[in-house]
PDB file of C-alpha atoms in Angstrom:
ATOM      1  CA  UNK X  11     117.985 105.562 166.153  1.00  0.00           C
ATOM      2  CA  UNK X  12     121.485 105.114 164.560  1.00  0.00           C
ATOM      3  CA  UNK X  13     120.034 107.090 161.490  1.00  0.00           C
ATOM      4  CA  UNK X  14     118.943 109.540 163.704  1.00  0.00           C
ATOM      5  CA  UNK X  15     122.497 109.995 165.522  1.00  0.00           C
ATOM      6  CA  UNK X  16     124.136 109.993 161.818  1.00  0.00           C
ATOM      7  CA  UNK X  17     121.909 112.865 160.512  1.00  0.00           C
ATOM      8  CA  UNK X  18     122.670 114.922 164.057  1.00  0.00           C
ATOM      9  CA  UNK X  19     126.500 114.359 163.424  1.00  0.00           C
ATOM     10  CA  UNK X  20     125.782 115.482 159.881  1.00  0.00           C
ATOM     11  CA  UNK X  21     124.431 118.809 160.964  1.00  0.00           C
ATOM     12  CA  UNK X  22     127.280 119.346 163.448  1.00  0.00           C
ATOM     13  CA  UNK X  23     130.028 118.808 160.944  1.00  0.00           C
ATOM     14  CA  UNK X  24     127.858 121.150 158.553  1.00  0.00           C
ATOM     15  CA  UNK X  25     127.520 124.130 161.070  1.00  0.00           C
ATOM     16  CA  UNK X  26     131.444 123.608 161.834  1.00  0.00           C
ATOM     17  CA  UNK X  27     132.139 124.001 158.483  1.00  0.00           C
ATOM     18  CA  UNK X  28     130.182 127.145 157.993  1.00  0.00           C
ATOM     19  CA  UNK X  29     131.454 128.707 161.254  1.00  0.00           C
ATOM     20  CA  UNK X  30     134.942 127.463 160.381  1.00  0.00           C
ATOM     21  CA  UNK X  31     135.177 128.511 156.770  1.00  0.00           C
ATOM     22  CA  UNK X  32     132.698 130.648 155.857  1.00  0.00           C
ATOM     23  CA  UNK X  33     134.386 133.877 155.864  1.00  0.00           C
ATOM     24  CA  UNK X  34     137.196 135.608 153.872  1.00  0.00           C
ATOM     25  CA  UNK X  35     139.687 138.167 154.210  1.00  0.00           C
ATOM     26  CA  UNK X  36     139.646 141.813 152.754  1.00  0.00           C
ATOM     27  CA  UNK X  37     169.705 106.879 114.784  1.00  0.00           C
ATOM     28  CA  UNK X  38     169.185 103.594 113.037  1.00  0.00           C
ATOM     29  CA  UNK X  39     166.193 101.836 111.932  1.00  0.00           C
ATOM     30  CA  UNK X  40     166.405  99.515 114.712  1.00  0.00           C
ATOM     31  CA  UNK X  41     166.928 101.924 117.156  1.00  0.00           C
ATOM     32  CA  UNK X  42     164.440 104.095 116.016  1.00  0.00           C
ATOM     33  CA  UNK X  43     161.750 100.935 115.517  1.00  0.00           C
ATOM     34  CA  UNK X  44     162.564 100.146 119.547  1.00  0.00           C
ATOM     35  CA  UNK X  45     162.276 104.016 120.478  1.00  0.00           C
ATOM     36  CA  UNK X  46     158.649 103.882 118.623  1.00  0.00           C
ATOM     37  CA  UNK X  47     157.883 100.754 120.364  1.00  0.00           C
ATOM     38  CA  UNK X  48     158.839 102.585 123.649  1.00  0.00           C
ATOM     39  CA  UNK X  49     156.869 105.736 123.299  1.00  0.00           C
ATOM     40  CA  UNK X  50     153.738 103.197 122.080  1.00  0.00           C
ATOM     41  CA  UNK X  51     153.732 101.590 125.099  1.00  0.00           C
ATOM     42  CA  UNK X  52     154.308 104.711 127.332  1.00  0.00           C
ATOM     43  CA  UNK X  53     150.712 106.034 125.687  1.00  0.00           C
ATOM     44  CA  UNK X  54     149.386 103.029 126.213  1.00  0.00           C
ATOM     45  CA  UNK X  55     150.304 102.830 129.882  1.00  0.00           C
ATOM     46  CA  UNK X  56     149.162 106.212 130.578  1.00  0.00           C
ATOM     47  CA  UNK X  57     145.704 105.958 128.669  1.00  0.00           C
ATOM     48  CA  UNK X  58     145.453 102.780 131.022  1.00  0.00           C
ATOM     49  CA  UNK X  59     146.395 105.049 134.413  1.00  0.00           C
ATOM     50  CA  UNK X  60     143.895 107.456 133.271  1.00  0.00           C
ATOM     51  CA  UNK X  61     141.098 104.658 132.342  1.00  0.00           C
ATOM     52  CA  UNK X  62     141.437 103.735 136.130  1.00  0.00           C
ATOM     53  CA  UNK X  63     140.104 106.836 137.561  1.00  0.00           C
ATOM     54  CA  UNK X  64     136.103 107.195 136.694  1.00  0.00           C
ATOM     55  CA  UNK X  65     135.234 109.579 139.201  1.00  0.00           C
ATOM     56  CA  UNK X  66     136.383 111.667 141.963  1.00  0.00           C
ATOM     57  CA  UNK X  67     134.334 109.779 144.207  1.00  0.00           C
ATOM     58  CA  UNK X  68     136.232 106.693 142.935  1.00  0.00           C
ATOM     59  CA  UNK X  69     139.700 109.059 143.211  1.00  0.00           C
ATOM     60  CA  UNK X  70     139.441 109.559 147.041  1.00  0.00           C
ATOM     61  CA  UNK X  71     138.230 105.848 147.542  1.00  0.00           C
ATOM     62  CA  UNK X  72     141.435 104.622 145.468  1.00  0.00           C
ATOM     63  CA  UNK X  73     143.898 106.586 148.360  1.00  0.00           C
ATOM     64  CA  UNK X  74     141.467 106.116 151.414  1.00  0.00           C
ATOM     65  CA  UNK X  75     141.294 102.270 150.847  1.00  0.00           C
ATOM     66  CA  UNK X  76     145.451 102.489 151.565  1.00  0.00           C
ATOM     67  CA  UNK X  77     144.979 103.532 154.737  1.00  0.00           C
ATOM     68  CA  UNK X  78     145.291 100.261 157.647  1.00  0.00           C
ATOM     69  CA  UNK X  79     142.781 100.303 159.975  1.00  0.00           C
ATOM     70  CA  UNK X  80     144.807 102.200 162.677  1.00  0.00           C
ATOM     71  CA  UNK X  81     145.998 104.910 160.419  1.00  0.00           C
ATOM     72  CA  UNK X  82     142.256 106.003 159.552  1.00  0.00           C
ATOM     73  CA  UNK X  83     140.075 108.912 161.282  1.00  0.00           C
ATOM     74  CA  UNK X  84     136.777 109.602 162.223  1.00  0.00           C
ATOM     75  CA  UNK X  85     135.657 110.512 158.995  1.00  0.00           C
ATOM     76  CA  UNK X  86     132.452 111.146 156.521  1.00  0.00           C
ATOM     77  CA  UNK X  87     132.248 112.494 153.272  1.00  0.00           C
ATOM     78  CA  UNK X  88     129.228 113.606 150.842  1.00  0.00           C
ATOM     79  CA  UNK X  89     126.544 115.831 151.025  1.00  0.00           C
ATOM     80  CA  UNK X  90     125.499 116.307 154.362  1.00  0.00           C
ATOM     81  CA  UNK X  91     122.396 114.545 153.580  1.00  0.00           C
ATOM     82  CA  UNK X  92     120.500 111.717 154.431  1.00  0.00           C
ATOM     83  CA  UNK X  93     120.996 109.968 150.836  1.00  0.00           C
ATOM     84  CA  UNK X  94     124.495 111.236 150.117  1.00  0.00           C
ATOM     85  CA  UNK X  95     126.631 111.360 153.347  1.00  0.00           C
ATOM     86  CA  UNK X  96     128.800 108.427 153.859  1.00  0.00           C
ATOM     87  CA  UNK X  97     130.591 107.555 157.407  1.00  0.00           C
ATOM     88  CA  UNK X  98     133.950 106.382 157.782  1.00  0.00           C
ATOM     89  CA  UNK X  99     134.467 106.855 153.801  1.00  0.00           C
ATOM     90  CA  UNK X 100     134.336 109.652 151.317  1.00  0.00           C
ATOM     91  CA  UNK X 101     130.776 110.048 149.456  1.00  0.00           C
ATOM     92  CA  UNK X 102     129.980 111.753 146.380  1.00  0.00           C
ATOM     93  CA  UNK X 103     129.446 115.825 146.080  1.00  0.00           C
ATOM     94  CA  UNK X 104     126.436 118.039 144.104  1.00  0.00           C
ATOM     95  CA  UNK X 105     128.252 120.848 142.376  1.00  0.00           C
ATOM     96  CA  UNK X 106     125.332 122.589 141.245  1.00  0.00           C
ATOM     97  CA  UNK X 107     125.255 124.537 144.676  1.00  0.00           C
ATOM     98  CA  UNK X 108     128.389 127.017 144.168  1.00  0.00           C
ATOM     99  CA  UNK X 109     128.133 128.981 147.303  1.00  0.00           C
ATOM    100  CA  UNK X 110     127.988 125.528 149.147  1.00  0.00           C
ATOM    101  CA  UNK X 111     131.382 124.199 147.608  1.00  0.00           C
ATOM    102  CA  UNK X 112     132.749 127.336 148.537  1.00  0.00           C
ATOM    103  CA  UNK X 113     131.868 127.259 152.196  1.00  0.00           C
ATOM    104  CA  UNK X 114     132.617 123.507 152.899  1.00  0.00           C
ATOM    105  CA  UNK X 115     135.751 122.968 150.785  1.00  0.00           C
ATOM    106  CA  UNK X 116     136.761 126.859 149.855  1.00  0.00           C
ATOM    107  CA  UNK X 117     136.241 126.311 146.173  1.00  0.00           C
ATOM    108  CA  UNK X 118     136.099 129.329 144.432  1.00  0.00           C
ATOM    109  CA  UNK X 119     132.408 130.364 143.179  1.00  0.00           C
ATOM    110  CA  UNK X 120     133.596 131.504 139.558  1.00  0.00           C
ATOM    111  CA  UNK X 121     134.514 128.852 138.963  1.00  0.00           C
ATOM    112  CA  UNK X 122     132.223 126.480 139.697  1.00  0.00           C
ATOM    113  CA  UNK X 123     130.965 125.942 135.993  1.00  0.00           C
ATOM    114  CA  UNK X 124     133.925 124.310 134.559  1.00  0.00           C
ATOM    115  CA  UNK X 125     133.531 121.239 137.189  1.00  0.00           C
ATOM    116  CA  UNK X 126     131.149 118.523 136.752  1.00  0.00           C
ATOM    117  CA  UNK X 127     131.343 115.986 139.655  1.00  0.00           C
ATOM    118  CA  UNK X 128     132.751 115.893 142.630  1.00  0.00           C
ATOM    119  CA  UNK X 129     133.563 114.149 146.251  1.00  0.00           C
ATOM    120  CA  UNK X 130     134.446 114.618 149.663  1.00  0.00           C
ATOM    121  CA  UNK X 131     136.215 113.330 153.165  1.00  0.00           C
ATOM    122  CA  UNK X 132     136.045 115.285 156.037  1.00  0.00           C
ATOM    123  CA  UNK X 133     137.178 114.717 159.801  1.00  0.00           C
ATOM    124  CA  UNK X 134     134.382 114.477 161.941  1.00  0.00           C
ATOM    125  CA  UNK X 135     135.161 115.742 164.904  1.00  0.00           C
ATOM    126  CA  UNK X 136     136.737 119.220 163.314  1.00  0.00           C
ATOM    127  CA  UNK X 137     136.286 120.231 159.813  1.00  0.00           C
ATOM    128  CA  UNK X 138     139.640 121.914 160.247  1.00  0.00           C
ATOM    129  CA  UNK X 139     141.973 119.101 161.471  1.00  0.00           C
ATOM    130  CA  UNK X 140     140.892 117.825 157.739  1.00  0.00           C
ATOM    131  CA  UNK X 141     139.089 118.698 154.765  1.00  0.00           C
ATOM    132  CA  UNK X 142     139.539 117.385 151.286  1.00  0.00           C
ATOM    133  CA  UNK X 143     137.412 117.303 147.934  1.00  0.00           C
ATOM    134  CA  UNK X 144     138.540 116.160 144.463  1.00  0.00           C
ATOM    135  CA  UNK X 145     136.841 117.499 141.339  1.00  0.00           C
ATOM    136  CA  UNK X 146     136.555 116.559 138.097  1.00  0.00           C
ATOM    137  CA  UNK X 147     137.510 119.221 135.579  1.00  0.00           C
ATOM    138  CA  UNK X 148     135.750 119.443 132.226  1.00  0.00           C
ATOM    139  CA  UNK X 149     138.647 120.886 130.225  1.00  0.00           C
ATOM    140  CA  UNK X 150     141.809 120.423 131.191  1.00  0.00           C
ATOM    141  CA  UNK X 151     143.397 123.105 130.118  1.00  0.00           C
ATOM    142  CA  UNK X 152     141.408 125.237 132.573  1.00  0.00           C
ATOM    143  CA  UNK X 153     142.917 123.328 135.805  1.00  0.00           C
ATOM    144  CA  UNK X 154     145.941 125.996 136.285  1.00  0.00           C
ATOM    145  CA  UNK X 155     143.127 128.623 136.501  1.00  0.00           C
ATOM    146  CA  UNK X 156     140.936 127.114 138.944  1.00  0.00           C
ATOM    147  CA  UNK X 157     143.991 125.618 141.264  1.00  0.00           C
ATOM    148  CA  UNK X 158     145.107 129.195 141.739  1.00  0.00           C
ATOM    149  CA  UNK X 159     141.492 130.728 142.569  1.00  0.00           C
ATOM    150  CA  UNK X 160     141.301 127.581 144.955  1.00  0.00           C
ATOM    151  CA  UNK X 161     144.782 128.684 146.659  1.00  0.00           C
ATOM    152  CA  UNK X 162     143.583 132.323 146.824  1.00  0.00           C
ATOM    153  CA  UNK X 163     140.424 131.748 148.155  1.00  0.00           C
ATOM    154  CA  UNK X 164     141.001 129.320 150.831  1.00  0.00           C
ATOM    155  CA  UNK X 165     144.141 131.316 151.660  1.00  0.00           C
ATOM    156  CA  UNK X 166     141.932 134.591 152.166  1.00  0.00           C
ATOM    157  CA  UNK X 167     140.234 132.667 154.702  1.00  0.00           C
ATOM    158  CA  UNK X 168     139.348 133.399 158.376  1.00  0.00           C
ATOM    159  CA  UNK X 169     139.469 130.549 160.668  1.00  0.00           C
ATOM    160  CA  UNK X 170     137.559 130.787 163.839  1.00  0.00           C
ATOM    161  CA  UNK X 171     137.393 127.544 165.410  1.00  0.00           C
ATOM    162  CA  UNK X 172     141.145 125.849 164.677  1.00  0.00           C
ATOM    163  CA  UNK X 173     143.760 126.877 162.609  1.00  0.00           C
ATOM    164  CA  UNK X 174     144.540 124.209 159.423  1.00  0.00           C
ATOM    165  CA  UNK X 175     148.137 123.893 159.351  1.00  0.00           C
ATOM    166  CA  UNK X 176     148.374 123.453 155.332  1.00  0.00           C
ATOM    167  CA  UNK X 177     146.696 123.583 152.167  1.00  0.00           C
ATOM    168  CA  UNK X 178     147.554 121.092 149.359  1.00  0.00           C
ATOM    169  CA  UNK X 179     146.501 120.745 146.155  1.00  0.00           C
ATOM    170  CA  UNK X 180     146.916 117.666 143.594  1.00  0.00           C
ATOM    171  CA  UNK X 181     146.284 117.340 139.988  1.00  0.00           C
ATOM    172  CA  UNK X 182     145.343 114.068 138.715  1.00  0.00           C
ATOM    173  CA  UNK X 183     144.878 114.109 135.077  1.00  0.00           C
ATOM    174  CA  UNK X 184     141.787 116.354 134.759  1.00  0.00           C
ATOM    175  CA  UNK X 185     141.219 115.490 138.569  1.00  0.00           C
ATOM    176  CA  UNK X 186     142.062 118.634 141.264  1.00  0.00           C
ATOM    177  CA  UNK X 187     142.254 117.369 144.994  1.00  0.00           C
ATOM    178  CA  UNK X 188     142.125 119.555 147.830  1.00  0.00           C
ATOM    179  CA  UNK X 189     142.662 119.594 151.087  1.00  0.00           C
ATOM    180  CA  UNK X 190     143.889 121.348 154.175  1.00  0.00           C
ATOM    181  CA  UNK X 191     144.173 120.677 157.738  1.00  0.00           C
ATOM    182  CA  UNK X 192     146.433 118.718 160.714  1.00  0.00           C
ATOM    183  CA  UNK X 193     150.014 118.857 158.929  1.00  0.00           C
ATOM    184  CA  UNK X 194     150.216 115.461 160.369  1.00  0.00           C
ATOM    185  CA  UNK X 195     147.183 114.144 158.493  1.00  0.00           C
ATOM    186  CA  UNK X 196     147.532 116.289 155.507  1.00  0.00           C
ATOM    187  CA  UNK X 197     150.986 114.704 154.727  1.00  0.00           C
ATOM    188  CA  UNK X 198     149.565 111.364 155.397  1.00  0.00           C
ATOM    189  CA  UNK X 199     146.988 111.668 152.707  1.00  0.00           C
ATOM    190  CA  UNK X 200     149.250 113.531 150.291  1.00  0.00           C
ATOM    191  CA  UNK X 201     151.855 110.647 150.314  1.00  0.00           C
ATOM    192  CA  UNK X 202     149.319 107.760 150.049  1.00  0.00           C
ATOM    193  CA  UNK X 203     147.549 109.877 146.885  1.00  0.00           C
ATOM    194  CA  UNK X 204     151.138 110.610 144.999  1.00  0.00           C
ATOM    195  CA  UNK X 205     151.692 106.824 145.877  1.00  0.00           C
ATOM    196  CA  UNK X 206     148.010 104.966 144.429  1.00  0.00           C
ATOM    197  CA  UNK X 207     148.065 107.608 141.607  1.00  0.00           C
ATOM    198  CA  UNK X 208     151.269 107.879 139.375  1.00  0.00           C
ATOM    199  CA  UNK X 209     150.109 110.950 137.573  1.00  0.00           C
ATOM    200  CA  UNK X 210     149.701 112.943 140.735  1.00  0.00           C
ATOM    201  CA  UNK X 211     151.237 116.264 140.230  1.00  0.00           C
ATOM    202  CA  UNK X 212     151.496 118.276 143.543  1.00  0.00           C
ATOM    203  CA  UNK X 213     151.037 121.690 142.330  1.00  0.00           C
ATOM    204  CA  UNK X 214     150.679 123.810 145.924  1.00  0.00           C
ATOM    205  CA  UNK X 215     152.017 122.661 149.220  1.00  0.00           C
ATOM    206  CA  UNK X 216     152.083 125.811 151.250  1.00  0.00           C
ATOM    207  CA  UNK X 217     151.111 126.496 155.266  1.00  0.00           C
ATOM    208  CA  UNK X 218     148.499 128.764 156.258  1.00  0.00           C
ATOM    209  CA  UNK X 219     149.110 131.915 157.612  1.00  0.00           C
TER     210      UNK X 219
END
């Protein structure tokens, strides 16, 4: 019975997300010695940041686990499925379905190819009051590319059924988080993620009009 009343709260937060989102708009030595020891221990503390992040199911988990009890929301994350979806905690996301990313997170299409893993955490009550996804990028150097298709297409928008307050997006690394929603909740989440991830590079923080 409870897997039952999971896989019927599944559907609902599916067929809000299509309805919500679906549709778009038309010295010296010794100084020098201690400078090298420096920058040597710099790499090594960033190689270590990176090293922490495996996934971008184990991203969102990282910043959702900083959240007290009181300060989380009805949430689920992952593939609306019966093997994949997760309650009260982001789950893991196929990317091989590009028209799918697009209408539950507003990831662009095109672009879809130069990702190769990728999670969710959504509010359950409202796809709108909160929606995030972090993907993993499989060359860097496209992640300026794809965060500005994300903007534009999630921008372009038409919201039917609630009106997100904000889109942010996040680089971490070769990591892009998304997400959009309450202003309230969105700000929440942005300033536990900048906090549990010290490469987080907020690279769009804009409202939604």
């Amino acid at each position: 019975m409870k897997k039952f009343l999971v896989i019927l709260l599944s559907a609902l937060c599916i067929l809000s997300l299509t309805a919500c989102g679906g549709s778009k708009k038309d010295s010296e030595k010794g100084t020098t010695d201690k400078n090298s020891d420096n920058q040597q221990t710099s790499g090594k503390d960033q190689s270590d940041n990176q090293s922490e992040i495996k996934s971008p199911l184990d991203l969102l988990n990282t910043v959702w686990s900083t959240y007290k009890d009181e300060e989380k929301f009805s949430a689920a994350g992952g593939e609306m499925t019966e093997d994949k979806m997760v309650m009260d905690a982001p789950g893991e996301h196929g990317v091989t379905d590009s028209a799918l990313l697009d209408t539950s997170f507003g990831f662009p299409p095109a672009e879809a190819d130069k990702i190769d893993a990728a999670a969710s955490l959504i509010h359950m009550m409202n796809a709108n009051t909160f929606t995030c996804a972090a993907y993993h990028v499989k060359n860097a150097d496209d992640i300026s590319a794809i965060t500005g298709s994300l903007k534009d297409n999630i921008m372009q928008r038409q919201w039917i059924c609630g009106f997100p307050d904000k889109l942010v997006v996040v680089t971490v690394d070769d990591y892009i988080v998304s997400f959009f929603g309450e202003n309230g909740i969105v700000e929440t989440f942005k300033t536990k993620l900048t906090a549990a991830c010290s490469s987080a590079q907020v690279v769009i923080d804009e409202p939604i009009q």
